[in-house]
Coordinates of C-alpha atoms in Angstrom, one line a residue:
X1 CA -39.3 53.1 48.3
X2 CA -36.7 52.0 45.6
X3 CA -33.7 50.4 44.9
X4 CA -31.9 51.7 42.3
X5 CA -28.7 50.0 40.4
X6 CA -25.6 51.5 38.8
X7 CA -22.5 50.2 37.5
X8 CA -23.5 48.3 34.3
X9 CA -21.9 48.3 30.7
X10 CA -19.5 46.8 28.6
X11 CA -16.9 44.6 29.6
X12 CA -14.3 42.4 27.7
X13 CA -14.4 38.7 29.0
X14 CA -12.2 37.4 31.7
X15 CA -13.0 41.3 33.0
X16 CA -14.5 42.7 36.6
X17 CA -17.5 44.8 37.0
X18 CA -19.0 46.0 40.3
X19 CA -22.9 46.7 40.7
X20 CA -24.5 48.9 43.1
X21 CA -27.6 49.0 44.3
X22 CA -28.7 52.0 46.7
X23 CA -31.8 51.7 48.8
X24 CA -34.2 54.7 49.8
X25 CA -37.4 55.0 51.4
X26 CA -37.5 52.2 54.0
X27 CA -35.5 51.0 56.9
X28 CA -32.1 49.5 55.3
X29 CA -32.0 47.1 58.5
X30 CA -35.0 45.5 58.2
X31 CA -34.3 43.9 55.2
X32 CA -32.1 41.2 53.3
X33 CA -30.8 41.9 49.7
X34 CA -30.2 39.5 46.6
X35 CA -29.1 39.6 43.1
X36 CA -30.7 38.4 40.1
X37 CA -30.3 38.3 36.7
X38 CA -32.0 37.5 33.1
X39 CA -30.6 36.9 30.0
X40 CA -32.4 37.4 26.8
X41 CA -34.8 34.5 25.9
X42 CA -34.1 32.8 29.5
X43 CA -35.5 32.9 32.8
X44 CA -34.4 35.1 36.0
X45 CA -32.1 33.4 38.0
X46 CA -31.3 34.4 41.5
X47 CA -27.2 34.4 41.8
X48 CA -27.0 35.5 45.8
X49 CA -29.0 36.9 48.7
X50 CA -27.4 38.2 52.3
X51 CA -28.7 39.2 55.4
X52 CA -26.9 42.5 56.4
X53 CA -27.6 41.7 60.0
X54 CA -25.3 38.9 60.5
X55 CA -24.0 38.6 56.8
X56 CA -25.4 35.0 56.5
X57 CA -25.0 34.4 52.4
X58 CA -26.5 32.4 50.0
X59 CA -24.3 31.8 46.6
X60 CA -25.9 29.9 43.8
X61 CA -23.7 27.5 41.8
X62 CA -23.1 30.3 39.0
X63 CA -21.9 32.8 41.9
X64 CA -20.0 30.7 43.8
X65 CA -16.0 31.5 43.3
X66 CA -16.8 34.3 40.9
X67 CA -19.6 36.8 42.4
X68 CA -19.7 38.4 45.8
X69 CA -22.4 40.4 47.6
X70 CA -21.8 43.1 50.0
X71 CA -23.1 45.7 51.6
X72 CA -22.3 49.4 53.1
X73 CA -24.4 50.0 55.7
X74 CA -24.0 53.7 56.5
X75 CA -24.7 54.2 52.5
X76 CA -27.7 51.8 52.4
X77 CA -26.0 50.3 49.4
X78 CA -25.4 46.7 48.2
X79 CA -22.6 45.6 45.5
X80 CA -22.2 42.5 43.4
X81 CA -18.8 42.1 42.5
X82 CA -18.2 39.7 39.4
X83 CA -15.0 38.7 38.3
X84 CA -13.9 36.3 35.7
X85 CA -16.9 37.6 33.7
X86 CA -17.8 35.7 30.5
X87 CA -20.3 36.2 27.5
X88 CA -22.7 33.7 29.3
X89 CA -23.1 36.4 32.2
X90 CA -24.2 39.0 29.6
X91 CA -27.8 39.9 31.2
X92 CA -30.0 42.5 32.8
X93 CA -28.8 42.2 37.0
X94 CA -31.2 43.2 39.4
X95 CA -31.1 43.6 43.1
X96 CA -34.3 42.8 45.4
X97 CA -35.1 43.3 48.9
X98 CA -36.8 40.5 51.2
X99 CA -37.9 41.7 54.4
X100 CA -35.3 40.5 57.1
X101 CA -37.9 37.8 58.9
X102 CA -38.8 36.1 55.9
X103 CA -35.3 35.5 55.2
X104 CA -34.5 34.4 58.5
X105 CA -37.5 31.9 59.3
X106 CA -37.1 30.3 55.7
X107 CA -33.5 29.8 55.8
X108 CA -32.9 31.5 52.7
X109 CA -29.1 31.8 53.6
X110 CA -29.1 28.0 52.6
X111 CA -31.7 27.5 50.2
X112 CA -31.5 30.6 48.2
X113 CA -34.1 34.1 48.0
X114 CA -37.2 33.2 46.0
X115 CA -37.4 36.0 43.3
X116 CA -41.6 35.7 43.7
X117 CA -40.8 36.8 47.7
X118 CA -38.7 39.7 47.2
X119 CA -40.5 42.8 47.9
X120 CA -38.8 46.0 46.2
X121 CA -37.1 45.5 43.1
X122 CA -34.4 47.9 41.2
X123 CA -35.0 48.6 37.7
X124 CA -32.0 46.7 36.6
X125 CA -28.6 47.3 35.1
X126 CA -27.6 45.5 31.9
X127 CA -24.4 44.3 31.7
X128 CA -22.4 42.9 28.4
X129 CA -19.8 40.6 28.2
X130 CA -17.9 40.7 24.5
X131 CA -15.8 37.7 23.6

């Protein structure tokens, strides 16, 4: 059971980056997926999460207009497209999975996915945005 992120790296301010998160070892369709980040010296924050059954999606204020979550179900992969990056976006980005039933029952599409309810976590991918 694992989530493996890739696509992190160094990007200039104003640039874009797409992170990928490949799921394996469990039934991809039984979960909803979210992206979180943690900057140096700061608490982890939720960015966006989505049900892959009906694509109900939550975006935090930080994510709105710049970050988009999507999925490729046959490839059991979730993506985070990040545009207009700035140095304040420098962080370790992690994907995580929560049981779909939990996502739907608790209306996470409207209030976000709490990190402490996510059942499976990836190892994280470092994104560094230079000025």
